[in-house]
Short mmCIF file of C-alpha atoms in Angstrom, two decimals:
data_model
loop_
_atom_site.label_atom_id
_atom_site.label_comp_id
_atom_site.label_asym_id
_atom_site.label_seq_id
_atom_site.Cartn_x
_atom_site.Cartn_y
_atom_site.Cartn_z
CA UNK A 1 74.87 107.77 46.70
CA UNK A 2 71.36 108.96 47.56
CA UNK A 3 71.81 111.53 50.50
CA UNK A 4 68.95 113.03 52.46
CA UNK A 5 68.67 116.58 53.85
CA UNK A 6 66.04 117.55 56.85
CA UNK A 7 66.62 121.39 57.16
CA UNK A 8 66.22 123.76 54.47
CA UNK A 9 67.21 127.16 56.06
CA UNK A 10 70.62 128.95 56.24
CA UNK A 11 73.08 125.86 56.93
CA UNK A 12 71.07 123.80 55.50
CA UNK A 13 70.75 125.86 52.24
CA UNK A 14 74.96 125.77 52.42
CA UNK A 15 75.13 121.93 53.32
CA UNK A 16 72.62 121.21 50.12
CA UNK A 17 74.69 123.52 47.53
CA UNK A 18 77.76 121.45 49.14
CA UNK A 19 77.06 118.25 49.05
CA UNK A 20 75.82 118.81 44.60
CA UNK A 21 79.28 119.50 44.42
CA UNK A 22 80.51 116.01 45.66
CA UNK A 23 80.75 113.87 42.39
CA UNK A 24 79.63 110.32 44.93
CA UNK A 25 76.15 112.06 45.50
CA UNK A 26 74.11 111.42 42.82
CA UNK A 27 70.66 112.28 44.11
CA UNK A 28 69.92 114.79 47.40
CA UNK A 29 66.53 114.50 49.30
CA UNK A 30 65.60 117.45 50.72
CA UNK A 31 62.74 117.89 53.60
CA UNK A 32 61.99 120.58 56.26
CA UNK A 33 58.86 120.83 58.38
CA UNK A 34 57.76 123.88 55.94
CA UNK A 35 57.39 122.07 52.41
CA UNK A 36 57.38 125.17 50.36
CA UNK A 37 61.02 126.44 51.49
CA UNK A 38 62.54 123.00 50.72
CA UNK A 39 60.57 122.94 47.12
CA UNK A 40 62.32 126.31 47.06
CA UNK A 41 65.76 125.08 48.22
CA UNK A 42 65.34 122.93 45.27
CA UNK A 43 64.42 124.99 42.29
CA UNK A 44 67.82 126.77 43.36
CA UNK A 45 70.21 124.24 43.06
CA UNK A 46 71.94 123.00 39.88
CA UNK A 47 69.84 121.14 37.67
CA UNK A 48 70.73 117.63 36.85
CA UNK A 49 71.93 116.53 40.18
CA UNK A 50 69.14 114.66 41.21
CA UNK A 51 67.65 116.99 43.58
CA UNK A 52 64.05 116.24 44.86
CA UNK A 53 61.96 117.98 47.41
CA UNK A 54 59.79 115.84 49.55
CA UNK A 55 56.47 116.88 51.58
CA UNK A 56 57.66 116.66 55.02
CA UNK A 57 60.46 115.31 57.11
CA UNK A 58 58.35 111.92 57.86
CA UNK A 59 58.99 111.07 53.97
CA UNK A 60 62.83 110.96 54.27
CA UNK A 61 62.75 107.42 56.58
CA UNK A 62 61.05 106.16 53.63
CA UNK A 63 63.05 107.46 50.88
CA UNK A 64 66.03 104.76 50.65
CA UNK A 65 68.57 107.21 51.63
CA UNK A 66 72.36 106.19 52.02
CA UNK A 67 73.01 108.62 54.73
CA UNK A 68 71.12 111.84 56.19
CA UNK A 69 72.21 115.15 57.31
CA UNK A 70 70.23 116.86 59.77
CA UNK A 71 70.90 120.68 59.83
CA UNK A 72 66.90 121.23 61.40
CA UNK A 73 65.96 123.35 64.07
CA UNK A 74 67.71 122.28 67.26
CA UNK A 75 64.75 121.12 68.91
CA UNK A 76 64.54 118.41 66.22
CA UNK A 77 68.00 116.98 66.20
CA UNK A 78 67.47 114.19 69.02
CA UNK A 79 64.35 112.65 67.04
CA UNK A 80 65.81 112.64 63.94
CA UNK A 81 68.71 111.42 64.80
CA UNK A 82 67.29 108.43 66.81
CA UNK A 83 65.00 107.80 63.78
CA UNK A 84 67.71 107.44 61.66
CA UNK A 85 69.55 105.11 63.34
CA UNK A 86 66.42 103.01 63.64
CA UNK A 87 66.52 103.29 59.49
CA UNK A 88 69.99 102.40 59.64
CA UNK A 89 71.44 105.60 58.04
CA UNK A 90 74.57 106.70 58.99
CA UNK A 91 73.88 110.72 60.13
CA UNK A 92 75.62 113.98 60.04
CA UNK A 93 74.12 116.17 62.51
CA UNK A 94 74.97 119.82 62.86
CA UNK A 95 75.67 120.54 67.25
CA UNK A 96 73.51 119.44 69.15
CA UNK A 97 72.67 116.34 69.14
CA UNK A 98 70.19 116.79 71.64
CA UNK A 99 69.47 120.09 73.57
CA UNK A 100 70.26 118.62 76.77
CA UNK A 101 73.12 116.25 78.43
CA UNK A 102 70.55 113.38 78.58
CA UNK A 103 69.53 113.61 75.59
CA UNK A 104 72.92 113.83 74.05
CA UNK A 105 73.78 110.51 76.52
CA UNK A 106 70.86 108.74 74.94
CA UNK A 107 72.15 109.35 71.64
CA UNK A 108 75.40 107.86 72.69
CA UNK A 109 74.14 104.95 73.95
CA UNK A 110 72.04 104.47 70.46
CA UNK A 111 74.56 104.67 68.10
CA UNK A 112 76.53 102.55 69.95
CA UNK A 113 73.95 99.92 70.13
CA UNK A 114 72.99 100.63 66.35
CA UNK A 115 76.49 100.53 65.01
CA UNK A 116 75.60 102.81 62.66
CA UNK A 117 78.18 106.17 62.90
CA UNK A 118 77.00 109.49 63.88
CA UNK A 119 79.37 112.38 62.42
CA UNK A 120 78.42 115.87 64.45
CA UNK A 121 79.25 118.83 62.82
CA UNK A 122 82.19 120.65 65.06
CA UNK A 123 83.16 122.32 61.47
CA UNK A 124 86.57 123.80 63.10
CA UNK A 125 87.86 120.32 63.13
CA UNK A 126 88.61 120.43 59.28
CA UNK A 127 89.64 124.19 59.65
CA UNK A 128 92.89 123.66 57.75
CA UNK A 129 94.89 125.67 60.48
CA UNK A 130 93.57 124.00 63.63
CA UNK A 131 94.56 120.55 61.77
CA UNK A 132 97.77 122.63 61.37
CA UNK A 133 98.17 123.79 64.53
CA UNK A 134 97.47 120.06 66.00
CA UNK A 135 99.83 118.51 63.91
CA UNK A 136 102.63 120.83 65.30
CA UNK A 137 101.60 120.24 68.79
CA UNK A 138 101.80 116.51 67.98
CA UNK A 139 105.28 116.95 66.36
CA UNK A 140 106.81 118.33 69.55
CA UNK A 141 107.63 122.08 67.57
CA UNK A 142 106.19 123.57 70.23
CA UNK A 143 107.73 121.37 73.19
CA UNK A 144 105.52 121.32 76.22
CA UNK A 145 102.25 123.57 76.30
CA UNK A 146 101.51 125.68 79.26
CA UNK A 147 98.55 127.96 77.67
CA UNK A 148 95.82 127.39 75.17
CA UNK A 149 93.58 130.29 74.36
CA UNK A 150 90.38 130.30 72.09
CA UNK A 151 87.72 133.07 70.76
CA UNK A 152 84.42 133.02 69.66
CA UNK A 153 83.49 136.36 68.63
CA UNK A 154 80.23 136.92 66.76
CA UNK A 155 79.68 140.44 64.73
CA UNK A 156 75.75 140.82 65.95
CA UNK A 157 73.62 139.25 68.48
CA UNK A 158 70.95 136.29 66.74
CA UNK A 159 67.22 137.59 66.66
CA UNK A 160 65.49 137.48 70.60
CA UNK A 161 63.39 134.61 68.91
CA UNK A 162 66.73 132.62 69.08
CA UNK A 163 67.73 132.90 72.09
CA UNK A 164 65.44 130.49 74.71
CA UNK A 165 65.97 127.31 72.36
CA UNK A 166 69.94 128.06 71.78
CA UNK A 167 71.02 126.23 75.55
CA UNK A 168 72.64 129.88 76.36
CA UNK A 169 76.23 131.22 75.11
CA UNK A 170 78.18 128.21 76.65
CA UNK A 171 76.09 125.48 75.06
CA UNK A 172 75.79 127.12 71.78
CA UNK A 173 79.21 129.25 71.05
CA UNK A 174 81.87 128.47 72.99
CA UNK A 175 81.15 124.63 73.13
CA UNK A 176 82.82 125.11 69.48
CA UNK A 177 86.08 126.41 71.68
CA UNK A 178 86.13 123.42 73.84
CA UNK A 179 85.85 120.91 71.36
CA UNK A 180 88.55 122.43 69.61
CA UNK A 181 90.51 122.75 72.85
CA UNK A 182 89.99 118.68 73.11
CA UNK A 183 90.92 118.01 69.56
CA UNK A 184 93.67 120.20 69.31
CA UNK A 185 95.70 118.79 72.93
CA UNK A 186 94.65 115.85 72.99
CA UNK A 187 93.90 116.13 76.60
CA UNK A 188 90.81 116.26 78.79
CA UNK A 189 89.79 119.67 81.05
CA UNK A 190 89.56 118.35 84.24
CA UNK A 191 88.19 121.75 85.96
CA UNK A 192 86.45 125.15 84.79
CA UNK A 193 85.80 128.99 86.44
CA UNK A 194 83.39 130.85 84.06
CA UNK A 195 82.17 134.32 83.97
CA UNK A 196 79.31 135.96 81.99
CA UNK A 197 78.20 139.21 81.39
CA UNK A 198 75.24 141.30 79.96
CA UNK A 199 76.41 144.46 78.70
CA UNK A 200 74.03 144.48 75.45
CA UNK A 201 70.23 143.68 74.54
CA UNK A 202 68.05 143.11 77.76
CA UNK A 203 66.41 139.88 75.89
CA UNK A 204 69.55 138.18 77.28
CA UNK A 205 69.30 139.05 80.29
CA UNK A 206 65.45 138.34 80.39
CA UNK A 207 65.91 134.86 78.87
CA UNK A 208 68.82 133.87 81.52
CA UNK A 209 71.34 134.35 78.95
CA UNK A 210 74.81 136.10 78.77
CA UNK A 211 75.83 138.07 75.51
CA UNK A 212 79.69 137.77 77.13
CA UNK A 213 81.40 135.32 78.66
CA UNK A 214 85.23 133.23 79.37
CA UNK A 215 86.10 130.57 81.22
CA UNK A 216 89.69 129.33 82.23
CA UNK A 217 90.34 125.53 81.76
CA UNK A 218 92.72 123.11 83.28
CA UNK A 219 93.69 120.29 81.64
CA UNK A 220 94.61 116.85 82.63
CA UNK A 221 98.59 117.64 82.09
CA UNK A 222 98.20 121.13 83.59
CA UNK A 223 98.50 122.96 80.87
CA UNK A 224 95.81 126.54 81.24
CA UNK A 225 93.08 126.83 78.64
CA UNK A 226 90.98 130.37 78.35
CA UNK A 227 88.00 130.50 76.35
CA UNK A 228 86.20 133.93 75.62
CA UNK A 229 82.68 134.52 73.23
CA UNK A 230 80.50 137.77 73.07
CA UNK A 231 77.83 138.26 70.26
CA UNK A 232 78.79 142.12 70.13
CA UNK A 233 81.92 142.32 68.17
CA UNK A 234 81.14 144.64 65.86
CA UNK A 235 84.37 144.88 63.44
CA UNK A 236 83.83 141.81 62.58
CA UNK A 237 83.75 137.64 63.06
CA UNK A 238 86.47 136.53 65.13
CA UNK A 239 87.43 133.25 65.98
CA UNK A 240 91.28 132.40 66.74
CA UNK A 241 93.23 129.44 68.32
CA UNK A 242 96.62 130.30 70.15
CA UNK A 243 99.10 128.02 71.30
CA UNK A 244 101.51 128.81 73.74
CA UNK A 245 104.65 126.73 74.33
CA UNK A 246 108.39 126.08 75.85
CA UNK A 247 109.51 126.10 72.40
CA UNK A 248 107.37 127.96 70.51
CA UNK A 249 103.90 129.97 70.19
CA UNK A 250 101.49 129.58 66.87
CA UNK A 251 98.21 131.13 65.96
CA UNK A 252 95.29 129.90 63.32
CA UNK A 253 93.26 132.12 62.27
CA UNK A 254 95.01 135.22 61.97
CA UNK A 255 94.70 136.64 58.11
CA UNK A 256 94.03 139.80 56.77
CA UNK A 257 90.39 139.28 57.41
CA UNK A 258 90.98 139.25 60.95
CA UNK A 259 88.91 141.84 62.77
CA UNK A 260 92.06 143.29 64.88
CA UNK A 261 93.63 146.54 64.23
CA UNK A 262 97.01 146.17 65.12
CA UNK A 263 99.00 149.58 66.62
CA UNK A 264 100.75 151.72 65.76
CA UNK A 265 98.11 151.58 62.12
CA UNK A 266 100.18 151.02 59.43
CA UNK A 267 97.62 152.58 56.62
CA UNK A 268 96.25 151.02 54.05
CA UNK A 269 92.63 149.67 53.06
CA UNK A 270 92.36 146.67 54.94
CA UNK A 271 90.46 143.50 54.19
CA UNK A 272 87.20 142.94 54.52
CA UNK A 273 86.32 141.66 57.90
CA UNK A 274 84.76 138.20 58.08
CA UNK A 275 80.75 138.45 58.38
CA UNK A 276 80.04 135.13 60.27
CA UNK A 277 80.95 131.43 61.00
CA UNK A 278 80.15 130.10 57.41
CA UNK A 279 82.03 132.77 55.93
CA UNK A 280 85.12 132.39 58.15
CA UNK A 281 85.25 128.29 57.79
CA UNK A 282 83.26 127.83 54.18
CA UNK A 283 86.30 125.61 53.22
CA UNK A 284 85.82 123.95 56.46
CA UNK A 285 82.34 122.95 56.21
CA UNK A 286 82.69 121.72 53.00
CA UNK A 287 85.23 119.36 54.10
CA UNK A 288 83.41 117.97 56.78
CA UNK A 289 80.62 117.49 54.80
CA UNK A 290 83.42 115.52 52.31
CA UNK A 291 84.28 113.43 55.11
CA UNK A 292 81.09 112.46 55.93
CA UNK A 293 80.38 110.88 52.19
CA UNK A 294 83.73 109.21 53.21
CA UNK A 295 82.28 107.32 56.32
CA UNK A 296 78.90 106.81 54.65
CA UNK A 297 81.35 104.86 51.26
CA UNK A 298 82.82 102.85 54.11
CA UNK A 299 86.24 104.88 52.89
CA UNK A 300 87.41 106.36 56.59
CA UNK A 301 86.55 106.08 60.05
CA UNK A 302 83.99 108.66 61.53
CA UNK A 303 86.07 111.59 62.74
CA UNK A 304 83.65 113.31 65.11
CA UNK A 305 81.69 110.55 66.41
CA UNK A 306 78.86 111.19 69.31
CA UNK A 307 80.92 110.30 72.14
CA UNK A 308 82.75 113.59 71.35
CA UNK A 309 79.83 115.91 71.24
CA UNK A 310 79.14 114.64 74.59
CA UNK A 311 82.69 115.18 76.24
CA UNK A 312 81.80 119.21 74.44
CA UNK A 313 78.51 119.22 76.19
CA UNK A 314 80.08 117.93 79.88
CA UNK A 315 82.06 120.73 79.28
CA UNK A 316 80.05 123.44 78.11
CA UNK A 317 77.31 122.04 81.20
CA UNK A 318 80.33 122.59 83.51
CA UNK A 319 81.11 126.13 82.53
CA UNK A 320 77.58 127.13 82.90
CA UNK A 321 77.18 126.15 86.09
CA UNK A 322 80.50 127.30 87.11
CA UNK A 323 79.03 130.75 86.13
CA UNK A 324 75.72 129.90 87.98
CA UNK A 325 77.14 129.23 91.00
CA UNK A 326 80.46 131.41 90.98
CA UNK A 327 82.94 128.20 91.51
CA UNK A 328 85.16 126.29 90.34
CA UNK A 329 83.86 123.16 88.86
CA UNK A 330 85.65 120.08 88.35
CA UNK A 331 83.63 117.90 85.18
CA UNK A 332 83.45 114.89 86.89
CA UNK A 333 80.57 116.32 88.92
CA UNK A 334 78.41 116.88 85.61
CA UNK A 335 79.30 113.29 83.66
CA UNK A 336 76.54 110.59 83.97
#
């Protein structure tokens, strides 16, 4: 299987190194829009797995690829995406699609017409305890749900630089919570209430950013959902998924890497905290990444097609204008 890359930085660094280690990928393509760090990407990866550096992105449509994943700046997912499907290459595309809602609809509406799947890369789908934790909601273990609670919780803020192209802490972070939230229930948030804050860096605040912010959800059976993100928590990444139920309450991600100090302190050295997102779900992205060879051999069905990035985005778009505005907003005033 001949895969493609466009995006040689952090993720896509991770994704390449990944995807070696997948015995059906027998040659990786790898392109970003500065030549030098993907000839670089390259010469660091294991030799003998038929890893090739092209000149630009452009070269990749010509390049006979079986499938393409697109871990570029944001502002270059829509267009490569769309040029894909043109190609015919099935695509794994890291969130966003698109760095809007019509761009993300567009998308949609393409791959639907192409027929040609487009996995998007919600990595805490394949977290092994939020498959877990949906699994016992499914089973009836917990009997009916009446609260759902999520956390983003970033160590550090991203550089200022970051922060005008990211959509804002809704779009970007927590739309991770509510697609989780979706996958886990099963059910659709019919209205939000969000809140932000600024409490950190002014470059927030200057861009029209929040470095803190929660929303509370209702879903479709009535069941509460609370979602909470701040890039300032300094012991450590922190990203958890409670479930609370008539029968029972469960919890993923909750290890000894947690960044929670529990009291009365027992003593002890404790774990390491976790330092970020690719630490805290490596196992996670590499199974997504698995999955996606999977759809590409025509072995499964795609398991985060576009259609759910764009419920995410309605609901990320909702929160931030709930926060905007200082109301409660039901979603069916930002679908198209």
């Amino acid at each position: 299987m001949r895969i493609g890359l466009a995006g040689a930085g952090r993720i896509g660094a991770r994704h390449a190194a990944a995807l070696c280690e997948l015995p059906d990928v027998d040659a990786l393509v790898i392109a970003d829009a500065d030549p030098d760090r993907a000839r670089d990407l390259a010469g660091r990866l294991p030799p003998g797995r038929g890893v090739t550096a092209l000149d630009g992105v452009e070269a990749l449509f010509s390049a006979g690829l079986d499938g393409l994943v697109v871990a570029a700046a944001t502002d270059a997912h829509a267009d490569l995406v769309q040029r894909a499907l043109a190609a015919g290459n099935p695509v794994f595309c890291e969130k966003p699609l698109a760095s809007d809602l019509d761009g993300t609809f567009q998308i949609v509406r393409a791959a639907a017409a192409a027929g040609v799947p487009v996995q998007v890369g919600f990595q805490r789908r394949f977290d092994a305890g939020n498959a877990a934790a949906r699994e016992a909601l499914a089973s009836g273990r917990l009997g009916w749900l009446h609260t759902v609670r999520s956390c983003s919780f970033d160590p550090a803020p991203p550089p200022p630089g970051y922060v005008p192209s990211s959509g804002g802490l809704f779009r970007d972070c927590v739309i991770h919570d509510l697609d989780l939230i979706r996958f886990v229930t099963g059910r659709e948030v019919v209205r939000v209430m969000a809140a932000g804050a600024n409490r950190g860096d002014d470059f927030f605040r200057e861009y029209g950013d929040v470095d803190t912010g929660s929303a509370l959800l209702v879903l479709d059976d009535g069941t509460l959902g609370q979602v909470s993100a701040t890039r300032y928590n300094a012991a450590g990444y922190d990203a958890r998924l409670e479930l609370f139920g008539s029968k029972d309450s469960i919890v993923t991600g909750l290890d000894g890497r947690t960044p929670v100090t529990a009291l009365p302190e027992r003593g002890g050295a404790p774990e390491p905290a976790y330092g970020g997102f690719m630490d805290r779900f490596s196992d996670a992205y590499d199974a997504e990444l698995r999955a996606f060879v999977d759809v590409v051999a025509g072995r499964r069905a795609n398991p985060c097609p576009a259609e759910e990035a764009l419920e995410a985005f309605y609901l990320a778009e909702a929160c931030e204008l709930s926060m905007r505005q200082g109301r409660i907003v039901g979603t069916e005033e930002v679908r198209r």
